[in-house]
Coordinates of C-alpha atoms in Angstrom, one line a residue:
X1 CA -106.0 -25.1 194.4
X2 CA -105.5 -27.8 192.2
X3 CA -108.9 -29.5 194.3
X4 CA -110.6 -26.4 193.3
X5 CA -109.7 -25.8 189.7
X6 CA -110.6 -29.7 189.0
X7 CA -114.1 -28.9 190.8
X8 CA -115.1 -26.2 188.9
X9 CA -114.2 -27.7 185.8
X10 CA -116.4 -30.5 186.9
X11 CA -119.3 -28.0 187.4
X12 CA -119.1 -26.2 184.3
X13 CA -118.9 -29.3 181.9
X14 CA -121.7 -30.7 183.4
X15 CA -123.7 -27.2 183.5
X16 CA -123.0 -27.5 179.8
X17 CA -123.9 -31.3 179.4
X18 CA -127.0 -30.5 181.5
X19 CA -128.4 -28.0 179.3
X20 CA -127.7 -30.1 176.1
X21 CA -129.9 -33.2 177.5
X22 CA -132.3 -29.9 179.0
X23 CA -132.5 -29.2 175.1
X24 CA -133.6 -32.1 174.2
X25 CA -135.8 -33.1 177.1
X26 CA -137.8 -30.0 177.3
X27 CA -139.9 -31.2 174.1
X28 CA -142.8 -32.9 174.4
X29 CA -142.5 -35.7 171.8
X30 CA -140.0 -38.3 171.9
X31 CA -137.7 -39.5 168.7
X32 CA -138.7 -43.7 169.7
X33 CA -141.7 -44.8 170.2
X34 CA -140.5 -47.3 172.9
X35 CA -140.4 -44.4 175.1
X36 CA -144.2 -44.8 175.2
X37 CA -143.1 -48.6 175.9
X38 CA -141.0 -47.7 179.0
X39 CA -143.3 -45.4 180.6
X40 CA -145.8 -47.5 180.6
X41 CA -144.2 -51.1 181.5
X42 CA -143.0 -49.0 184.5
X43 CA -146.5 -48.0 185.7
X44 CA -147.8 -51.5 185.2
X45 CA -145.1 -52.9 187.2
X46 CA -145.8 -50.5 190.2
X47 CA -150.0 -51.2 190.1
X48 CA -149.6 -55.0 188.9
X49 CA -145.9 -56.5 189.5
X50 CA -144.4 -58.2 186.8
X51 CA -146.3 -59.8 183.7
X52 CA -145.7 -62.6 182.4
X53 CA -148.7 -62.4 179.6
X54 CA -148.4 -59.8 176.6
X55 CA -151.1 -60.6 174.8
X56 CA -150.4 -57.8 172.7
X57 CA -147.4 -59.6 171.1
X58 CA -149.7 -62.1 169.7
X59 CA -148.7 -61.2 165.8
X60 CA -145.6 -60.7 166.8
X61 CA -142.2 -63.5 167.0
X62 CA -142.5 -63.0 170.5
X63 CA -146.3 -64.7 170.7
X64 CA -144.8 -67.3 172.9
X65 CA -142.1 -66.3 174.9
X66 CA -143.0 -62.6 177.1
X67 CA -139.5 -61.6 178.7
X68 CA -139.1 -58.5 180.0
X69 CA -135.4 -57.7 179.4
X70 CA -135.3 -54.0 181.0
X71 CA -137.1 -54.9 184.4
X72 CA -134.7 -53.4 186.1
X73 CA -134.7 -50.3 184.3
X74 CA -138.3 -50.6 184.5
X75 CA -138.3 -50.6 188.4
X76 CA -135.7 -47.7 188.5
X77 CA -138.3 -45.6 186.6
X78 CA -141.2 -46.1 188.9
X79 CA -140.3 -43.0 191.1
X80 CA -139.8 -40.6 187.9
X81 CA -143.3 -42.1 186.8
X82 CA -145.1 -41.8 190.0
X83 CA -144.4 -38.4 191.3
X84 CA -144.6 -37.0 188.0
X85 CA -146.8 -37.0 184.8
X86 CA -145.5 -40.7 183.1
X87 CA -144.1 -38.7 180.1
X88 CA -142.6 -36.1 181.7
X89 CA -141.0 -38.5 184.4
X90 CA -139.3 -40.4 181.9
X91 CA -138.3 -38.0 180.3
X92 CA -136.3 -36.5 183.7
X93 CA -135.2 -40.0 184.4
X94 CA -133.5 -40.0 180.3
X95 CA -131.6 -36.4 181.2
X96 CA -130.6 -37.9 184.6
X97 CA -129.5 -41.6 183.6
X98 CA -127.4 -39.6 181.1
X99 CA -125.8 -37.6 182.5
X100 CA -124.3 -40.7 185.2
X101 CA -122.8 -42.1 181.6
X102 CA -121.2 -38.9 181.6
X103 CA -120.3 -39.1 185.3
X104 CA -118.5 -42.7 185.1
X105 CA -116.2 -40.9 182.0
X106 CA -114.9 -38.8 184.2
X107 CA -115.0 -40.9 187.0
X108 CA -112.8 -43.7 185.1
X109 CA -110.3 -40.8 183.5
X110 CA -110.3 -39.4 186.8
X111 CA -109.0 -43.0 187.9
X112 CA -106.6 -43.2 185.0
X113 CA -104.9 -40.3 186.7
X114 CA -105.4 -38.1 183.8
X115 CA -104.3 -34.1 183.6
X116 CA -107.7 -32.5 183.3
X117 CA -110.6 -35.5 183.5
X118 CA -113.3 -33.1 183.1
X119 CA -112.5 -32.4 179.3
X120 CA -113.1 -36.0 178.0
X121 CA -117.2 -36.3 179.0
X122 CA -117.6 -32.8 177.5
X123 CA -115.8 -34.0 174.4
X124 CA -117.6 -37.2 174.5
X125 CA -120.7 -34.8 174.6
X126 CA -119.8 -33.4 171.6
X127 CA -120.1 -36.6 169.6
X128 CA -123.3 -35.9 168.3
X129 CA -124.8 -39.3 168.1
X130 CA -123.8 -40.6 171.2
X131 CA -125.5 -37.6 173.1
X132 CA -128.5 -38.5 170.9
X133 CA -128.4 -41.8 172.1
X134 CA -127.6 -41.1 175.7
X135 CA -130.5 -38.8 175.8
X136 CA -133.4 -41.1 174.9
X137 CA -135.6 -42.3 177.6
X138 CA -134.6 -46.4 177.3
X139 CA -131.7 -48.4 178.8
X140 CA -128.8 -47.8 176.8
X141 CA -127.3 -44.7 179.2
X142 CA -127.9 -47.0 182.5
X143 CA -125.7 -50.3 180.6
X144 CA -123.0 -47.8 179.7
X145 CA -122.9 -46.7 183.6
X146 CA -122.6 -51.1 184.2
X147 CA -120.5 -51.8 181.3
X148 CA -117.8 -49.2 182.2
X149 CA -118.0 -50.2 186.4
X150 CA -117.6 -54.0 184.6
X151 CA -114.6 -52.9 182.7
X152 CA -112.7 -51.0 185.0
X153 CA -113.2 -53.5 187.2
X154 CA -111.9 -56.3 185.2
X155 CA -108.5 -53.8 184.9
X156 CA -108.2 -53.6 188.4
X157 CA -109.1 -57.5 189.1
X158 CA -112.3 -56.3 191.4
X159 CA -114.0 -59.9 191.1
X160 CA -116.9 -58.9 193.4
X161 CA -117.5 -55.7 191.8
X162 CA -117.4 -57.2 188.6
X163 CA -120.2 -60.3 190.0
X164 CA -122.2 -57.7 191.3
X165 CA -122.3 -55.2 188.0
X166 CA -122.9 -58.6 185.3
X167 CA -125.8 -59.5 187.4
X168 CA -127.6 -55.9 187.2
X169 CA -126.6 -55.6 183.7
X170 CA -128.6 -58.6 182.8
X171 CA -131.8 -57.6 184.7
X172 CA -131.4 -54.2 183.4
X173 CA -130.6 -54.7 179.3
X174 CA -131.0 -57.2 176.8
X175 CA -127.2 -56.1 175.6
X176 CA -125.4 -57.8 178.4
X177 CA -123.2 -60.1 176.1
X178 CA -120.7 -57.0 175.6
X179 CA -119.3 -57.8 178.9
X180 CA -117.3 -60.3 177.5
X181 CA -116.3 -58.0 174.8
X182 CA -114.8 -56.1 177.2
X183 CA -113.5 -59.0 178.5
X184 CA -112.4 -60.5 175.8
X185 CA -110.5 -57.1 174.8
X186 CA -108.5 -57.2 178.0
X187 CA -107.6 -60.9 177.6
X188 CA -106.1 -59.9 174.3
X189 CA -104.2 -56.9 175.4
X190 CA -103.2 -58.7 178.4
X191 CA -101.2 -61.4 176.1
X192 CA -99.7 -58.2 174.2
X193 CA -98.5 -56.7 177.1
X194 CA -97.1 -60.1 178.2
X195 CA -95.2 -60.4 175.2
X196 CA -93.8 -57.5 175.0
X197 CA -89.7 -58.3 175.8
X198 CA -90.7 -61.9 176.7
X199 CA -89.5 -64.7 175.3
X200 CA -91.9 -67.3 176.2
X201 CA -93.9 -69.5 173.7
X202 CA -97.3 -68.1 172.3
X203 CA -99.1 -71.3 174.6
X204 CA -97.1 -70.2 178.0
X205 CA -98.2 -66.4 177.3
X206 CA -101.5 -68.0 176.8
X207 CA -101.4 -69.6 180.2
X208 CA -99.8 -67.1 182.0
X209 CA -102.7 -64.6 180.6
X210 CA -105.6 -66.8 182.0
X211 CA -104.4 -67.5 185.2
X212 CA -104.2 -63.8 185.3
X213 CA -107.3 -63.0 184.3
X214 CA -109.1 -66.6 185.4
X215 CA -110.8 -64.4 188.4
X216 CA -112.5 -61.4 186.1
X217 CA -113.3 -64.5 183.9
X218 CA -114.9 -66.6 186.8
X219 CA -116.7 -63.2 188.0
X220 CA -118.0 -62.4 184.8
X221 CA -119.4 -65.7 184.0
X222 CA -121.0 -66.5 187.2
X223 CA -122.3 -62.7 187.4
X224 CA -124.2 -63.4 183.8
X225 CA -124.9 -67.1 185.2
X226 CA -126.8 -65.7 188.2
X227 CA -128.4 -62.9 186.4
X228 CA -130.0 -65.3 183.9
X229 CA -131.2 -67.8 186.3
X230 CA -132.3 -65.4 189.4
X231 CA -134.6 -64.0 187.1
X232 CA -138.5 -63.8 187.2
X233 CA -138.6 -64.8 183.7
X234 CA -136.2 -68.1 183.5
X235 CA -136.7 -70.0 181.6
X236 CA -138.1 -68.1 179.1
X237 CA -135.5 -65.7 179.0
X238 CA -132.9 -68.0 177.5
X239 CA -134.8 -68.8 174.5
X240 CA -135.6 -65.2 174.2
X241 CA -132.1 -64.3 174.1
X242 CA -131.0 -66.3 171.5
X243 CA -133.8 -64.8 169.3
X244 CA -132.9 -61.3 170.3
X245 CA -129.0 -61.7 170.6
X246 CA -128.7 -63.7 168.0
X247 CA -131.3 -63.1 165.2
X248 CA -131.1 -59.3 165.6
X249 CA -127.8 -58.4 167.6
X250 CA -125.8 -61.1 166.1
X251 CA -126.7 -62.0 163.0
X252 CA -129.0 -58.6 162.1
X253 CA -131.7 -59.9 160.0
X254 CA -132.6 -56.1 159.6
X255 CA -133.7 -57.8 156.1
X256 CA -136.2 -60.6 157.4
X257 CA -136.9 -59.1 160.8
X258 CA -138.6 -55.8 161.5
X259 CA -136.0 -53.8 162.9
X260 CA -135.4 -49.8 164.1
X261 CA -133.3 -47.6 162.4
X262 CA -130.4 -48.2 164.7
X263 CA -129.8 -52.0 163.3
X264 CA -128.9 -50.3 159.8
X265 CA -125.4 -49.3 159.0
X266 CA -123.7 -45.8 159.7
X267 CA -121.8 -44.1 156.3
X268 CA -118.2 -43.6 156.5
X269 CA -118.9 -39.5 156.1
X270 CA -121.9 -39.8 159.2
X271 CA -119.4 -41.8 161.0
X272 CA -116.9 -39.4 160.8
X273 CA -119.1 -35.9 160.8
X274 CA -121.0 -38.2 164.1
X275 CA -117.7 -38.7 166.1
X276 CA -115.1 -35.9 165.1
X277 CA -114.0 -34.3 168.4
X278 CA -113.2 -38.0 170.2
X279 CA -111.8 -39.3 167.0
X280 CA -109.4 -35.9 166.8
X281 CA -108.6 -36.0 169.9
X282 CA -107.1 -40.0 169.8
X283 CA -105.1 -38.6 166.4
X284 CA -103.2 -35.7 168.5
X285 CA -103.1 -38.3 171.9
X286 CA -101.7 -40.7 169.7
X287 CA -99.3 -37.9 167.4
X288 CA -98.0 -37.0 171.0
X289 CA -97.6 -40.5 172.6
X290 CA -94.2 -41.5 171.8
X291 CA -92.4 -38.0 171.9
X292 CA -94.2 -37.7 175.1
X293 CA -92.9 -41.2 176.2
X294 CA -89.4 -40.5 175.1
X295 CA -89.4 -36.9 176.3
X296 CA -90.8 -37.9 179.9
X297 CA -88.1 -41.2 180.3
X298 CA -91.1 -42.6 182.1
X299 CA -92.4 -45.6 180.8
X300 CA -95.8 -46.4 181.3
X301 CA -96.8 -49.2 183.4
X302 CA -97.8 -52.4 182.6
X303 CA -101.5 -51.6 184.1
X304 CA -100.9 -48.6 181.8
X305 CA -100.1 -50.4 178.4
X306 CA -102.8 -53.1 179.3
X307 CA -105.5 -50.2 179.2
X308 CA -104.2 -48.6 176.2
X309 CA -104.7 -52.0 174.4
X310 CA -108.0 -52.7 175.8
X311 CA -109.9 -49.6 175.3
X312 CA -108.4 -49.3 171.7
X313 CA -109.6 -52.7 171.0
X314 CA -112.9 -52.0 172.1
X315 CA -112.9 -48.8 170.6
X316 CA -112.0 -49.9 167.1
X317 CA -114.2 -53.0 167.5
X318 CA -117.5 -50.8 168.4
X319 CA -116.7 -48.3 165.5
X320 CA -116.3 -51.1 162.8
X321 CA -119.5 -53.2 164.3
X322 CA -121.1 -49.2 163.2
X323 CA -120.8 -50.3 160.0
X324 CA -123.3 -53.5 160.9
X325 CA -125.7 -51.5 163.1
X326 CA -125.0 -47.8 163.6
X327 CA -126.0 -48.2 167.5
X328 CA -123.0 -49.7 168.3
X329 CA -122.0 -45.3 168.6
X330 CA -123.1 -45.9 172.0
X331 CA -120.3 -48.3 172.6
X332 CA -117.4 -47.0 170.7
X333 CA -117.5 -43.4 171.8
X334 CA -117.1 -43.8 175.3
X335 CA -114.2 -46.8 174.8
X336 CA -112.7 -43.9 171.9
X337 CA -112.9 -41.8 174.7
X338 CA -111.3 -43.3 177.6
X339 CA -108.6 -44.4 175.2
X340 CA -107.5 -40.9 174.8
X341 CA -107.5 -40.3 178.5
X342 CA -105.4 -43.0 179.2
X343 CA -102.7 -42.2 176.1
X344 CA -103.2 -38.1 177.3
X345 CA -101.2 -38.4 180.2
X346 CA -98.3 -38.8 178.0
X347 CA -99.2 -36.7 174.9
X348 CA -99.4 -33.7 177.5
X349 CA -96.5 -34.1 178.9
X350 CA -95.3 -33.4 175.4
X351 CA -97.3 -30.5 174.8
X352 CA -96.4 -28.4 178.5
X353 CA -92.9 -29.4 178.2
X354 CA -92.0 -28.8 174.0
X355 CA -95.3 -27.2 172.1
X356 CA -96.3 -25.0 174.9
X357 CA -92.8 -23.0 175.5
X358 CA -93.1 -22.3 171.6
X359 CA -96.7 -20.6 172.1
X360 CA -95.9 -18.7 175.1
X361 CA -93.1 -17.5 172.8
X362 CA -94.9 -16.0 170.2
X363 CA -97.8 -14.8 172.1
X364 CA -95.7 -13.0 174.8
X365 CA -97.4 -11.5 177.7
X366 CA -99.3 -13.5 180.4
X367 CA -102.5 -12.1 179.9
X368 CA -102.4 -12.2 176.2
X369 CA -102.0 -16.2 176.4
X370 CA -105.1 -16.7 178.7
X371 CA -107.0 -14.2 176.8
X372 CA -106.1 -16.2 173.7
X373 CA -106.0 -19.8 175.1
X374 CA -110.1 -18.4 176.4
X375 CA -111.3 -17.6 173.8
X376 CA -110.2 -20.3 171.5
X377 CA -111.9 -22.7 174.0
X378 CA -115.4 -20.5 173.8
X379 CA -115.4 -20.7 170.7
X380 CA -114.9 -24.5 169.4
X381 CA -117.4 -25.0 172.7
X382 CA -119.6 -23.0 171.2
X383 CA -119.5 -24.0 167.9
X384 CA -119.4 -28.0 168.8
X385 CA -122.3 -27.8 171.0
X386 CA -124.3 -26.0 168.4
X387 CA -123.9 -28.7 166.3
X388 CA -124.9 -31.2 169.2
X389 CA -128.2 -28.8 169.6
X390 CA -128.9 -29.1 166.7
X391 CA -128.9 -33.0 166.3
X392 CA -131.5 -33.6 169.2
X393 CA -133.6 -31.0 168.6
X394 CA -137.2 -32.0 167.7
X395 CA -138.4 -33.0 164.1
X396 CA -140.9 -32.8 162.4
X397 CA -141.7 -36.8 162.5
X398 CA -141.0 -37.5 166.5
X399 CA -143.5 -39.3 168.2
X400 CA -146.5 -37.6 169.8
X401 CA -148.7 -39.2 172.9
X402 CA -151.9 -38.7 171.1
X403 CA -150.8 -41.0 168.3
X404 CA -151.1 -43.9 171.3
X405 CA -154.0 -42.7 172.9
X406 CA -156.9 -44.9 172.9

């Protein structure tokens, strides 16, 4: 029963998620004109192989040094683009690679042993602007499907998993240094969780932490290594990364270099209006955690308090870097996210066994609570994914094919 109940809430949050990315898909301009980019790059490669000339970039900082950073993704869009119109194909292969982002969410919760894994990729849905950017036909849904394997398998110390994911994240995305983010995150919270009732020095915590984690730091390395040099642009690729890392991802000369919209700060009230469901959700996990801890007399484990530490790092990390380049959302949501489903665990426990009793209380009758407890549910659903409708619906200045037609 509990197989079954877990399955079909599966099947109806992704119904839901479907028809969000449906919403947005089913129009036939795009919000970025690298979509025109993509497709394209993706039928050159399948008539031509790779290029290693862009003549194109010739007024450009690029001029002398082509790299294609997305082959990979490039190569994963052939099928979409061959048996289907280019525009349309990419735009199947956006709602598809998408909804896998969503997929390794609840995949990872699921893993966290978390009451109810379904609910946190619908909430995650919710937050507007990461659906947004989840939806567009580029890369960015495909790295957070690599970045999350990398991560959770960096907490559970799977060295070839994590070698085999930083190699495909550098052929498929220019982003690739926010592995060690990730990895740097869970050397941090693995010296906090160290420390906690130890009495060692701060340099044998810092010891014991690295020849804890020397594997995941061997793995990523090497995995990045590999990916840079096994590449059908090296070395060129090296010297492009330090223009397109550092100049723009780094540093953010949105000032000196032309730059998209994304590179440009978020406001505290978009922030907030952007990401309200994930960030309510880690206020009430985090209200409920310690009466939840104290109330179960089951502490967590250190695996536990190690992931609690390392998603809310990289959460709160991705959310202030936001305020540098407001596509960092694409980062911070899902890390906001998973940080609730690891701290949930406890916080329900608190809520069954203390708030729960209250409301059954007062509402009295079985089928009054479900009927209640329904349609409360319908209706912030409804009312959140209007507002996520709303966001990616078409505007008036998206991109239209004939404006690239020669």
């Amino acid at each position: 029963m509990k197989l079954k109940k877990e399955t079909l809430g599966f099947l109806f949050v992704f119904l839901i998620i479907a028809g969000l990315f449906i919403s947005f898909e089913i129009h036939p301009n795009f919000p970025d004109p690298d979509s025109f980019y993509h497709a394209k790059m993706a039928t050159t490669i399948r008539d031509q192989g790779f290029i290693n000339t862009f003549p194109w970039f010739q007024w450009t900082d690029l001029k002398n040094t082509y790299v294609n950073p997305h082959f990979l993704y490039h190569i994963l869009l052939i099928p979409f683009v061959t048996f289907f119109n280019p525009l349309i194909g990419i735009k199947i292969a956006a709602g598809l690679f998408g909804l896998g982002a969503f997929a390794a969410i609840y995949l990872i919760a699921r893993f966290l042993k978390t009451p109810y894994p379904w609910l946190f990729p619908l909430i995650a849905a919710f937050s507007q602007n990461f659906l947004f950017r989840m939806a567009l036909p580029r890369a960015p849904s495909l790295s957070i499907i690599f970045l999350l394997l990398a991560t959770w398998a960096m907490l559970e110390n799977r060295k070839k998993t994590l070698f085999l994911t930083s190699i495909f994240f550098v052929w498929l995305y220019h982003g690739w240094p926010v592995i060690f983010l990730s990895l740097g995150a869970l050397l941090v919270a693995n010296f906090i969780t160290d420390s906690i009732n130890n009495s060692d020095t701060w340099w044998q915590l810092f010891k014991k932490t690295f020849g804890q984690q020397k594997n995941n730091i061997l793995a990523a390395t090497l995995g990045i290594l590999t990916g840079l040099i096994v590449n059908p642009y090296f070395p060129q690729n090296i010297q492009f990364s330090l223009l397109d890392i550092f100049k723009i991802g780094i540093v953010n000369y949105q000032s000196i270099l032309p730059v998209g919209q994304e590179w440009f700060p978020i406001s505290n009230s978009a922030l907030l209006m952007a990401c309200f469901p994930i960030l309510l959700l880690n206020i009430l996990c985090l209200a409920f955690f310690i009466p939840g801890l104290i109330a179960s007399k089951n502490p967590p484990s250190k695996k536990q308090i190690t992931a609690i530490f390392t998603f809310l790092l990289l959460a709160g990390g991705y959310f202030l870097l936001c305020f540098k380049a407001n596509r960092y959302i694409e980062y911070a949501v899902p890390f906001a996210t998973l940080e609730a489903a690891v701290l949930f665990p406890f916080a329900w426990f608190f809520w069954t066994k203390e708030i729960w009793p209250y409301i059954k209380e007062v509402l009295g009758k079985n089928w009054l609570r479900k009927t209640f407890t329904t349609v409360i549910l319908l209706i912030v659903t409804a009312e959140l994914a209007t507002g996520s409708i709303k966001t990616v619906l078409v505007k008036d200045d998206y991109y239209q094919a004939k404006q690239y037609e020669t």
